[in-house]
Short mmCIF file of N, CA and C in Angstrom, two decimals:
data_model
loop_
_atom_site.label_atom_id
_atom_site.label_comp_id
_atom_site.label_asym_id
_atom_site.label_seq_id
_atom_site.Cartn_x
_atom_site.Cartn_y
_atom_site.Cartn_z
N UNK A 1 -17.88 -2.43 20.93
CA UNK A 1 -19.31 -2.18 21.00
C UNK A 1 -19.78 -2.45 22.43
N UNK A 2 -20.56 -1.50 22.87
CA UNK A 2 -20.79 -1.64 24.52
C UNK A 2 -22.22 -2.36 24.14
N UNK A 3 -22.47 -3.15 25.25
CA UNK A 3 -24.03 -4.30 25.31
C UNK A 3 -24.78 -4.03 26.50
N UNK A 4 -26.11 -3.83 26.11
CA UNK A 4 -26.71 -4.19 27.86
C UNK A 4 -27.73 -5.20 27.67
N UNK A 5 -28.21 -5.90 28.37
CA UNK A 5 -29.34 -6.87 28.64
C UNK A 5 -30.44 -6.23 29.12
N UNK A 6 -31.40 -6.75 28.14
CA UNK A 6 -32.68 -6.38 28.30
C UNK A 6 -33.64 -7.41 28.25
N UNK A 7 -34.82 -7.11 28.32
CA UNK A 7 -36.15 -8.16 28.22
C UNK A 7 -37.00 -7.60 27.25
N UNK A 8 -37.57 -7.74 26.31
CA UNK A 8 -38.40 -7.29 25.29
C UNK A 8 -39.88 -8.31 25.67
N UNK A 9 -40.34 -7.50 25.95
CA UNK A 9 -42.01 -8.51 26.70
C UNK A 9 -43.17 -8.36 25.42
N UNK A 10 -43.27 -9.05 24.68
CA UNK A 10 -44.43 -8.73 23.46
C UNK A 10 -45.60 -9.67 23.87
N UNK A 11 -46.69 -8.85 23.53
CA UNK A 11 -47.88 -9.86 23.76
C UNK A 11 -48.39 -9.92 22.29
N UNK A 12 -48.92 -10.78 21.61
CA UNK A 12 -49.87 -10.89 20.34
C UNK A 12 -51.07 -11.66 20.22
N UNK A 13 -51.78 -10.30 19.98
CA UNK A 13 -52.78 -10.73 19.86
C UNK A 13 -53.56 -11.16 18.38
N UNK A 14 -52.62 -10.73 17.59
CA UNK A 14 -52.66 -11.39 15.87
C UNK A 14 -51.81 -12.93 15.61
N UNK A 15 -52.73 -13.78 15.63
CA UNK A 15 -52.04 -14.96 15.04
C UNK A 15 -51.52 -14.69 13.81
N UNK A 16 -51.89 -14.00 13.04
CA UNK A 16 -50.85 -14.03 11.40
C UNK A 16 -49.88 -13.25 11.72
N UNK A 17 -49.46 -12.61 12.49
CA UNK A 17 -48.25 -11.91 13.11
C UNK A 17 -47.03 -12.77 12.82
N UNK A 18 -47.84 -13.85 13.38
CA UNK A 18 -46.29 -14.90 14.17
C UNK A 18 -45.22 -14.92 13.43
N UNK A 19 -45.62 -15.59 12.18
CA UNK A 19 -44.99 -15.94 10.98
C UNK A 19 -43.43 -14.73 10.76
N UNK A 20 -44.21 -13.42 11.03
CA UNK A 20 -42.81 -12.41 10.82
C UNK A 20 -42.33 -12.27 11.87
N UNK A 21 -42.79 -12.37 13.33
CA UNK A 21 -42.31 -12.16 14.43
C UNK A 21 -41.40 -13.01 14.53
N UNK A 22 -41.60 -14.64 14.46
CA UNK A 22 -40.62 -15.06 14.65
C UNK A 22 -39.67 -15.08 13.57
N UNK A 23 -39.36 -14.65 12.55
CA UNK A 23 -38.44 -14.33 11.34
C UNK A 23 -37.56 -13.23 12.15
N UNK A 24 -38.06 -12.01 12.36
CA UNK A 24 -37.53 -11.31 13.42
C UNK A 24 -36.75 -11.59 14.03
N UNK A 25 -37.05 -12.50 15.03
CA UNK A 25 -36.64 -13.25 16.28
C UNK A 25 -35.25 -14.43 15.30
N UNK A 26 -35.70 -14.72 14.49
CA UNK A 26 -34.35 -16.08 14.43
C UNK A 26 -33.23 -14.66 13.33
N UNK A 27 -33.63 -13.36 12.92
CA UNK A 27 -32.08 -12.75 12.56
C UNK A 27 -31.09 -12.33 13.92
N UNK A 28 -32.51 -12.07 14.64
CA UNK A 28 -31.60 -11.67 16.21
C UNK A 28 -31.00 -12.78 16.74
N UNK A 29 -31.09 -14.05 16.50
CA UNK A 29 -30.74 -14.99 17.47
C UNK A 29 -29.36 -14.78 17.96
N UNK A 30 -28.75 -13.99 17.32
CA UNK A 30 -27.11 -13.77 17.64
C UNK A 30 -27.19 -13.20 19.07
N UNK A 31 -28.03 -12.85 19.09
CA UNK A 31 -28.20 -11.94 20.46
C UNK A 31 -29.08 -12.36 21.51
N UNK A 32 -29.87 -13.20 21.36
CA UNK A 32 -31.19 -13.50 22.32
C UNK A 32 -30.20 -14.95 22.95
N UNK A 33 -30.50 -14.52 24.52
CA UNK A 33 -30.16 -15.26 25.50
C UNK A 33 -31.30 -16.43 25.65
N UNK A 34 -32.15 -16.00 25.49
CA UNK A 34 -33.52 -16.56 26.21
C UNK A 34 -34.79 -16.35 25.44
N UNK A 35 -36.18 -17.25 25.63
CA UNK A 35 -37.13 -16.92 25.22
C UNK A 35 -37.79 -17.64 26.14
N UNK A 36 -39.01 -17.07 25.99
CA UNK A 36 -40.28 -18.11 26.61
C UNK A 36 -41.68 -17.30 25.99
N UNK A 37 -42.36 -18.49 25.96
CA UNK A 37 -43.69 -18.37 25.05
C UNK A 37 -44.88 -19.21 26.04
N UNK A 38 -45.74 -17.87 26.79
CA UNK A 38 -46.96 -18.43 27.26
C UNK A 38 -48.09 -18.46 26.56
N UNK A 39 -48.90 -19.45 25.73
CA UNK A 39 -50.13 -19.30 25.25
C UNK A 39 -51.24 -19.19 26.06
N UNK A 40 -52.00 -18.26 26.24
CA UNK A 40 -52.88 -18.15 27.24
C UNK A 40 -54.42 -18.10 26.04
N UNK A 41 -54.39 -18.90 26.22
CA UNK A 41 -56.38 -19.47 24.95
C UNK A 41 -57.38 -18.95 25.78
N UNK A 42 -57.70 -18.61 27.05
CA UNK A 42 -58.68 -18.23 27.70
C UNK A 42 -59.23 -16.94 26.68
N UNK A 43 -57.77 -15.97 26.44
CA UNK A 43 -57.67 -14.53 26.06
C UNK A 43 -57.84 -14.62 24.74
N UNK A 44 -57.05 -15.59 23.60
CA UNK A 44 -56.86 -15.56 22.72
C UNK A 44 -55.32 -14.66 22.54
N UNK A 45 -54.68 -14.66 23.35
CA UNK A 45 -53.52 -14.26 23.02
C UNK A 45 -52.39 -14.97 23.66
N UNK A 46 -51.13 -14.99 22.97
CA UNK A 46 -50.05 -15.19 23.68
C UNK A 46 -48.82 -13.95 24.10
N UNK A 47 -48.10 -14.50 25.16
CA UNK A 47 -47.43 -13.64 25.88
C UNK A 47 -46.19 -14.22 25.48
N UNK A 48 -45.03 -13.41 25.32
CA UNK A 48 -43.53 -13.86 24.78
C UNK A 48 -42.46 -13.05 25.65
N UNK A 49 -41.47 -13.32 26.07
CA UNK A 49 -40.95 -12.70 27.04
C UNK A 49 -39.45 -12.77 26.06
N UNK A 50 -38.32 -11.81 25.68
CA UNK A 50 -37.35 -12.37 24.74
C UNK A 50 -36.17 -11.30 25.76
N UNK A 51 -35.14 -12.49 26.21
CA UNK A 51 -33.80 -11.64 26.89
C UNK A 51 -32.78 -11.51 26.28
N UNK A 52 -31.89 -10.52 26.11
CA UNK A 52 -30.97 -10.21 25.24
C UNK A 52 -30.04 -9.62 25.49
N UNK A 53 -29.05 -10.11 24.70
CA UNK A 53 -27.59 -8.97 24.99
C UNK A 53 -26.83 -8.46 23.94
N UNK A 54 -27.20 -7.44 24.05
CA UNK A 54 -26.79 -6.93 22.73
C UNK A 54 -26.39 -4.51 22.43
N UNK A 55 -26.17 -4.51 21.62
CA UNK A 55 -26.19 -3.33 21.77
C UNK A 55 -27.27 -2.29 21.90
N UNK A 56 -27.49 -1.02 22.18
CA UNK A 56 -28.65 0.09 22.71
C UNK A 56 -29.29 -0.45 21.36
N UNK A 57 -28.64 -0.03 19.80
CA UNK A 57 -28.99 0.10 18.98
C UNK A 57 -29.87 -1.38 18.33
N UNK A 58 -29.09 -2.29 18.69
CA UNK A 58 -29.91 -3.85 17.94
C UNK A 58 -31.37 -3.81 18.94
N UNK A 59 -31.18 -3.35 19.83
CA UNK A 59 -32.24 -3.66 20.69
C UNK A 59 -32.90 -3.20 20.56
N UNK A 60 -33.42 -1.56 20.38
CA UNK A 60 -34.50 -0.77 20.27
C UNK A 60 -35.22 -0.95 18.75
N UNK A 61 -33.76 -1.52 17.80
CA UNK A 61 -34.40 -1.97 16.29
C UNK A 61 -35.21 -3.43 16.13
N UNK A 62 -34.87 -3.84 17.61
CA UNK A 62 -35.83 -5.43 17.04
C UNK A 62 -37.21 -4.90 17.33
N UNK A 63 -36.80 -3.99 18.63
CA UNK A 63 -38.11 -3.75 19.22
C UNK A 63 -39.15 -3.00 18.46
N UNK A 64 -38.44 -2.02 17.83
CA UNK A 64 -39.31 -0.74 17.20
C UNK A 64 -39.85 -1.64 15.61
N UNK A 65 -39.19 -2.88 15.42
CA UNK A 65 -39.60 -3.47 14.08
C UNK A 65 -40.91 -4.27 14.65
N UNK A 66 -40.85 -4.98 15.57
CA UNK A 66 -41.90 -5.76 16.60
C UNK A 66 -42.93 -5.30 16.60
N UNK A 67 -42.90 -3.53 17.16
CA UNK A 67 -43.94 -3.00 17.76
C UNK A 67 -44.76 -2.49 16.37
N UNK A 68 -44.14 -2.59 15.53
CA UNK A 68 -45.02 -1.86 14.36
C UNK A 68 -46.00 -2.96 13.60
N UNK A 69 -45.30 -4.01 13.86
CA UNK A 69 -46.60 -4.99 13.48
C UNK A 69 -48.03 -5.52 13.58
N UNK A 70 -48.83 -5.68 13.26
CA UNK A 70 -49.93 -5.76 12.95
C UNK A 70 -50.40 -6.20 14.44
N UNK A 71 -51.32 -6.27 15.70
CA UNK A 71 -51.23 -6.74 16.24
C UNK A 71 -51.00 -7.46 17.26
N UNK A 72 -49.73 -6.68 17.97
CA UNK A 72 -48.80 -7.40 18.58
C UNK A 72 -48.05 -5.84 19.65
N UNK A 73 -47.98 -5.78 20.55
CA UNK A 73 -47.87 -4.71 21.53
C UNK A 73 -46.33 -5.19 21.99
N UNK A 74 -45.25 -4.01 22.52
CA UNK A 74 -43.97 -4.36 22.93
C UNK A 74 -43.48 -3.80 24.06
N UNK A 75 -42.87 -4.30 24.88
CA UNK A 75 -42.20 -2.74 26.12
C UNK A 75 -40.71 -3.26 26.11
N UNK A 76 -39.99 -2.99 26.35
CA UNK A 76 -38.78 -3.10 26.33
C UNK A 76 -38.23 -2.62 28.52
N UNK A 77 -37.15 -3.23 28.84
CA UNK A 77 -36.73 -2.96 30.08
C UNK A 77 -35.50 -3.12 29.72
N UNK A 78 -34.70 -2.47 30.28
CA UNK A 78 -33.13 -2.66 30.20
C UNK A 78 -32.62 -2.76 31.74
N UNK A 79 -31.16 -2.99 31.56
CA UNK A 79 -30.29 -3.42 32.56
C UNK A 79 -29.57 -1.85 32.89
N UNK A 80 -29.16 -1.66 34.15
CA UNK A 80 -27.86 -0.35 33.96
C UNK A 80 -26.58 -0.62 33.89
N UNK A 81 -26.62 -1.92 33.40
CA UNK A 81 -25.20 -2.13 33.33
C UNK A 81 -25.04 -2.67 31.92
N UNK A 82 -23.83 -1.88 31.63
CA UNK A 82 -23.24 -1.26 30.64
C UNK A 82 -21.98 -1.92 30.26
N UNK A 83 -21.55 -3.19 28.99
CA UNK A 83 -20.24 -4.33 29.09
C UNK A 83 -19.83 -3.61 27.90
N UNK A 84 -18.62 -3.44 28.43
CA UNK A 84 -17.69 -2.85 27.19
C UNK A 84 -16.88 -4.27 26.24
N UNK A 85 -17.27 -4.02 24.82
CA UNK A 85 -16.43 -5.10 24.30
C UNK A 85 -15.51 -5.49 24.76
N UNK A 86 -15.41 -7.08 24.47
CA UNK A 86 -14.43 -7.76 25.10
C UNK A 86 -14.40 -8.41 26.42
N UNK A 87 -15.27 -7.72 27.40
CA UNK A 87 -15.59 -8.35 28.23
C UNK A 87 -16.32 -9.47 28.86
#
């Protein structure tokens, strides 16, 4: 299975979101390198930044499950580099 690293940047602006977002987030954990979570209260929203390595396919499915939620906006960035299993 070939992997690339990406950043999945979600902002939410639905607090009842969270609850599935991060459910989301702990099936992927197999894959997530990294997280970070800025609460910014001025806005009423927080900002989540999630890095990953994993395949085209796990990635665009956390994302495209993310983005459909209530609330909560996604962009995705990838790497061009391309790790062939095993490596």
């Amino acid at each position: 299975m070939d992997t690339r690293v990406a950043v999945i940047s979600i902002i939410v602006e639905n607090p009842e979101a969270i609850e599935t977002l991060n459910h989301l987030l702990h099936e992927a954990g197999q894959y997530i390198i990294g997280r970070m979570g800025i609460p910014y209260r001025e806005k009423g929203i927080n900002i989540i930044s999630i890095a990953i390595d994993a395949s085209q396919d796990v990635i665009s499915t956390l994302s495209g499950k993310i983005g459909r939620l209530s609330g909560i906006s996604t962009k995705t960035a990838y790497s061009n580099i391309i790790t062939k299993a095993g490596e």
